[in-house]
Short mmCIF file of C-alpha atoms in Angstrom, two decimals:
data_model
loop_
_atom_site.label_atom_id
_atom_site.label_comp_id
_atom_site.label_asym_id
_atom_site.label_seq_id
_atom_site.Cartn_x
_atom_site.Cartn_y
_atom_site.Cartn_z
CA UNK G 9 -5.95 -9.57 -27.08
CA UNK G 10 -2.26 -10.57 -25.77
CA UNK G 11 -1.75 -6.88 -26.22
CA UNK G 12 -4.01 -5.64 -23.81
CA UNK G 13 -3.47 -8.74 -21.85
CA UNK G 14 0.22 -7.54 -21.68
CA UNK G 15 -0.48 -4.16 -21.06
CA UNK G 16 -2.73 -5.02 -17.77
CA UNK G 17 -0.12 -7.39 -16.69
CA UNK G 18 2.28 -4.54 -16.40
CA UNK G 19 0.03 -1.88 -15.31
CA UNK G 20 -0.36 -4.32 -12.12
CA UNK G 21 3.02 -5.12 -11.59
CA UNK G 22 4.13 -1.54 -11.57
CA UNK G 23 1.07 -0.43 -9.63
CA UNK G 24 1.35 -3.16 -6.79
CA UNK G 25 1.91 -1.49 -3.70
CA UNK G 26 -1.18 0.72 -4.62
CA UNK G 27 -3.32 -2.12 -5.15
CA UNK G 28 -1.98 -3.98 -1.82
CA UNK G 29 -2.69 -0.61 0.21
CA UNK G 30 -6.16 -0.73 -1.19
CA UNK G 31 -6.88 -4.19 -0.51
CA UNK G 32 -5.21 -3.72 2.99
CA UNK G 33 -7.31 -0.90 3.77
CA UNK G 34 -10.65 -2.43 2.80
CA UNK G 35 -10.02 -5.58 4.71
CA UNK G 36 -8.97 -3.26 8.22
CA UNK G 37 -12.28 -1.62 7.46
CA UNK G 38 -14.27 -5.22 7.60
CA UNK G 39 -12.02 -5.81 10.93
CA UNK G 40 -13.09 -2.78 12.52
CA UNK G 41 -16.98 -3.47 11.72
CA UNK G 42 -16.85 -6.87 13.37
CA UNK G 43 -14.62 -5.34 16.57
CA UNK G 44 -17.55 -2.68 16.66
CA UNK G 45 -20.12 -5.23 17.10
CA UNK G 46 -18.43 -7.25 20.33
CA UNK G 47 -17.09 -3.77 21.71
CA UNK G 48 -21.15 -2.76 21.63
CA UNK G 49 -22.92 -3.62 25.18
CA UNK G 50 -26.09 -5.50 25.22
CA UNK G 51 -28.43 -2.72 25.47
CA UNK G 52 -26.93 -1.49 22.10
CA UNK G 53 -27.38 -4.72 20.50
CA UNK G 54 -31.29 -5.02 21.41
CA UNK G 55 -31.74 -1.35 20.29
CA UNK G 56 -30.06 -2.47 17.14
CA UNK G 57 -31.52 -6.26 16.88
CA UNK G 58 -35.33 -3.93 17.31
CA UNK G 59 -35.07 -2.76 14.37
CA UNK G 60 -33.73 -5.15 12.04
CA UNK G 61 -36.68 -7.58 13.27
CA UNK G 62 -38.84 -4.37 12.38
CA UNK G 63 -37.59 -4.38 8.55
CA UNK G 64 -37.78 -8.78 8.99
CA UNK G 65 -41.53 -8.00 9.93
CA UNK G 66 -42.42 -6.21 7.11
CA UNK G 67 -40.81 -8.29 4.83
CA UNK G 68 -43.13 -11.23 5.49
CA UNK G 69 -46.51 -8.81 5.99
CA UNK G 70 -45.92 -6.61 2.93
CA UNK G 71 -45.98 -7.62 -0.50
CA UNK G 72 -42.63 -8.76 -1.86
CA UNK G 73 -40.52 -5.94 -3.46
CA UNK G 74 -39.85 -5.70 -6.91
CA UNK G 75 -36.84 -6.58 -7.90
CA UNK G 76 -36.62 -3.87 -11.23
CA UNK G 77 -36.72 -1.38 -8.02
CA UNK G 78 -34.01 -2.79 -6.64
CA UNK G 79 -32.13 -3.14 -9.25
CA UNK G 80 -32.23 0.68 -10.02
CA UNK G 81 -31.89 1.94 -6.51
CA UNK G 82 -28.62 -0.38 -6.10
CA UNK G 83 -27.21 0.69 -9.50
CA UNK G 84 -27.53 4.12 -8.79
CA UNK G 85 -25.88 4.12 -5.45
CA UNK G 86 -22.84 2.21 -6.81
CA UNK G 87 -22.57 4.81 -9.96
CA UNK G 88 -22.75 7.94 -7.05
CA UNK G 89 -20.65 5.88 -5.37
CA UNK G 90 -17.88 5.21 -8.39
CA UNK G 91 -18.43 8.94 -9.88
CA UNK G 92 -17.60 10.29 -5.98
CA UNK G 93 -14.22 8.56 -6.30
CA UNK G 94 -13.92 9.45 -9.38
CA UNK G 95 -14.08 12.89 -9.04
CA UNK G 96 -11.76 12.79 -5.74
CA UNK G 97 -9.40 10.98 -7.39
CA UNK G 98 -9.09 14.64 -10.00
CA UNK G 99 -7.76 16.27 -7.22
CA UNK G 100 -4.34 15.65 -4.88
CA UNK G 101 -6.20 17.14 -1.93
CA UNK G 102 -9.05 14.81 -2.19
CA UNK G 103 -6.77 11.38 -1.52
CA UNK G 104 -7.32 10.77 1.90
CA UNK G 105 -11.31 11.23 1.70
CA UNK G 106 -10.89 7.98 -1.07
CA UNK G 107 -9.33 5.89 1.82
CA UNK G 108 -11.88 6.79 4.26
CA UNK G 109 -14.56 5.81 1.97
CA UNK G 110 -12.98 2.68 1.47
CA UNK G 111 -12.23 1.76 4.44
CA UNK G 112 -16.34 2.98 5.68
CA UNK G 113 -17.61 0.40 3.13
CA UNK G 114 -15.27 -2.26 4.48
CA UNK G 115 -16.54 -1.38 7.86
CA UNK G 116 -20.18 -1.44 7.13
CA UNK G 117 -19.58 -4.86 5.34
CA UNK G 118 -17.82 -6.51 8.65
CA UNK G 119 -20.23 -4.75 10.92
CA UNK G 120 -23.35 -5.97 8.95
CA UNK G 121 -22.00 -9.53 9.00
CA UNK G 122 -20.70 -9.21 12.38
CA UNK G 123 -24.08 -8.53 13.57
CA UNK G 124 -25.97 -10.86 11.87
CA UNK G 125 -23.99 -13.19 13.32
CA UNK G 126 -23.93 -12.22 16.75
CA UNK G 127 -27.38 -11.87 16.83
CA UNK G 128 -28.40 -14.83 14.91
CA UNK G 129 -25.81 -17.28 15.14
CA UNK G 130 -25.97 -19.72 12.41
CA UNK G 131 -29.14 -18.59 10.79
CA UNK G 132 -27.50 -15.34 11.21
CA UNK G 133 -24.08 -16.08 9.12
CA UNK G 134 -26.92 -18.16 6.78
CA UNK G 135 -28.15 -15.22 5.87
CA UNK G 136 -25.33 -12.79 5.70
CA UNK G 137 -23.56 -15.46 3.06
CA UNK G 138 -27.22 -15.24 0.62
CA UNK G 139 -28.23 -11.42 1.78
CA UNK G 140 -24.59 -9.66 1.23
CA UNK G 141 -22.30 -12.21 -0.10
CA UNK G 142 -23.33 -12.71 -3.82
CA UNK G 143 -23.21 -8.98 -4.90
CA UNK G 144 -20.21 -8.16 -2.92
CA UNK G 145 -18.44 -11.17 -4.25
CA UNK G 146 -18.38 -8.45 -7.46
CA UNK G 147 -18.75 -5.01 -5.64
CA UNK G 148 -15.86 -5.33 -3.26
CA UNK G 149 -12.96 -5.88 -5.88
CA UNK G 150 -15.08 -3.03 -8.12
CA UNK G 151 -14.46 -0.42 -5.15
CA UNK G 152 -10.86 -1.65 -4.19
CA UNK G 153 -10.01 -1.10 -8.10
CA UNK G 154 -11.67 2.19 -8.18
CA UNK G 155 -10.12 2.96 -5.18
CA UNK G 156 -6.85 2.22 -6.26
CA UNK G 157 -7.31 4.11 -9.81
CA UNK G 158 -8.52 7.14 -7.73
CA UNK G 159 -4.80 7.44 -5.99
CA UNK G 160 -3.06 6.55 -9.07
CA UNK G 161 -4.58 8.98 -11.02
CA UNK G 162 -4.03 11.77 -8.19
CA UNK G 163 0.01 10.29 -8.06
CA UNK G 164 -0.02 11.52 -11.76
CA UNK G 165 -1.41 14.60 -10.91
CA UNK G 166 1.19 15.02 -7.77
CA UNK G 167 4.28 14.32 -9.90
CA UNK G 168 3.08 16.51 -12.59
CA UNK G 169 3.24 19.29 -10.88
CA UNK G 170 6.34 18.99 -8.86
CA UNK G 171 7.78 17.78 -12.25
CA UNK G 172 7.60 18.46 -15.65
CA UNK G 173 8.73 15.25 -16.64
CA UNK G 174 6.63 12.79 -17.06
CA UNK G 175 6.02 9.94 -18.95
CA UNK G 176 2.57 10.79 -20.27
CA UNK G 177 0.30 13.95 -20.84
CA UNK G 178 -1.89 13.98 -18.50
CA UNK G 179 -4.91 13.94 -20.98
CA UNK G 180 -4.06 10.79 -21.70
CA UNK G 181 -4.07 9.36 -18.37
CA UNK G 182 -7.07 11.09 -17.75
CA UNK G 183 -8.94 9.67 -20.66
CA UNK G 184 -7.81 6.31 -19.86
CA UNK G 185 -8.88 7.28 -16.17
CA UNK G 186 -12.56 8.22 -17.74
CA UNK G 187 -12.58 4.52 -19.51
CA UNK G 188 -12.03 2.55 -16.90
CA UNK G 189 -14.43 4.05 -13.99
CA UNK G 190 -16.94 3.75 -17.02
CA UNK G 191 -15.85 0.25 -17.31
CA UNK G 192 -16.11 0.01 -13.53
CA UNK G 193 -19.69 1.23 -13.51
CA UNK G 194 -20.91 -1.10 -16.04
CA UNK G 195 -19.45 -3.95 -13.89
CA UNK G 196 -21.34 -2.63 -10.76
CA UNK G 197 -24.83 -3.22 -13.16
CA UNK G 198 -23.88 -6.97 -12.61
CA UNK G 199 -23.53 -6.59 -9.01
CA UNK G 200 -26.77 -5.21 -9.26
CA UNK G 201 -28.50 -7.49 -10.64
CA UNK G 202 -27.15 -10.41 -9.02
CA UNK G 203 -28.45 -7.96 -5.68
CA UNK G 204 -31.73 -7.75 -7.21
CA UNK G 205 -32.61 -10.87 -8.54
CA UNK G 206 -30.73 -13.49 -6.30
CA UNK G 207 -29.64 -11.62 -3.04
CA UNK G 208 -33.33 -10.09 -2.50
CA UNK G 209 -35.12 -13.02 -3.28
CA UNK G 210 -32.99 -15.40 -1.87
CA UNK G 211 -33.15 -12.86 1.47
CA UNK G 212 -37.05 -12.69 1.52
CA UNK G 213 -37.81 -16.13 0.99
CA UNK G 214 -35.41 -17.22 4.39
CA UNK G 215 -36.75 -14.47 6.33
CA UNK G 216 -40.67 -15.74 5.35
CA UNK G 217 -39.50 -19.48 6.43
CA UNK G 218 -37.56 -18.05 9.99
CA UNK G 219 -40.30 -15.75 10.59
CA UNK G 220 -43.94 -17.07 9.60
#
């Protein structure tokens, strides 16, 4: 345990400024989204605002949605999501489309919060903190590490072939690669499910009490 303890510890330390870029980027992203939303004029907004009162309608008319369905639909769009960087992170060339990615799904988090709160004001952030907090309270740091493994793994791949010294075969850091986006995607079933089965119902049952 104090091995593996150790051996994160340094994998960290000598992978800092990777992890800093990541975080950096992801966090610009959520900045951006919530510039977006006051740089949008007011016939934007209600265009927008239509159609999220739309989806709050149906909410409270239709029945509630299960949250098993839920559950799977999120799950699977974090494991395309994981296995997309994952596979991007194989090859040098595909680098930059990691840090767009990241920095989109910072963006749609600060725009969806943004808006929610310049739409709704208090209710608004109310809802944003029970609707989008709880899962991304896990899902953010999942992406920013997978993120930052995708570059690592492709810095690897960079020095191996301008060098042929290196430290490691590359099998090896590709099977410790593999691992850990597995790893990665079993953590994103907890997101999940706390998506699914707090987030949703959580959501539903403040949207009945705003809106009946």
């Amino acid at each position: 345990m104090y091995n593996k303890r150790t051996l994160l510890i340094d994998h960290v330390k000598e992978h800092a400024v990777i992890y800093i870029f990541m975080t950096i980027l992801f966090l610009t992203g959520i900045i951006f989204g919530a510039i977006i939303v006051n740089s949008m004029n007011f016939v934007q907004k209600q265009d927008l605002f239509f159609y999220l009162e739309r989806f709050f309608g149906d909410i409270t008319e239709e029945e509630q949605v299960k949250s098993s369905e839920v559950l799977k639909s999120s799950f699977l769009y974090h494991v395309k999501y994981l296995f997309m960087l994952f596979i991007l992170g194989l090859s040098v060339i595909g680098l930059p489309v990691v840090w767009i990615l990241l920095f989109l799904k910072g963006l749609v988090v600060g725009f969806s919060v943004g808006f929610m709160v310049n739409q709704l004001g208090a209710n608004g952030l109310f809802l944003a903190s029970i609707s989008i907090a709880p899962q991304n309270l896990l899902v953010i740091p999942i992406y920013i590490i997978a993120g930052s493994l995708s570059m690592i793994f492709s810095t690897i791949l960079l020095r191996k072939l301008f060098s042929w010294r290196i430290s490691q075969p590359v099998l090896q850091s590709f099977g410790k690669y593999a691992v850990l986006f597995a790893s990665l995607m079993v953590f994103s079933l907890a997101a999940a499910a706390l998506e699914a089965y707090v987030s949703n119902e959580a959501m539903e049952m403040l949207i009945k009490s705003l809106y009946s």
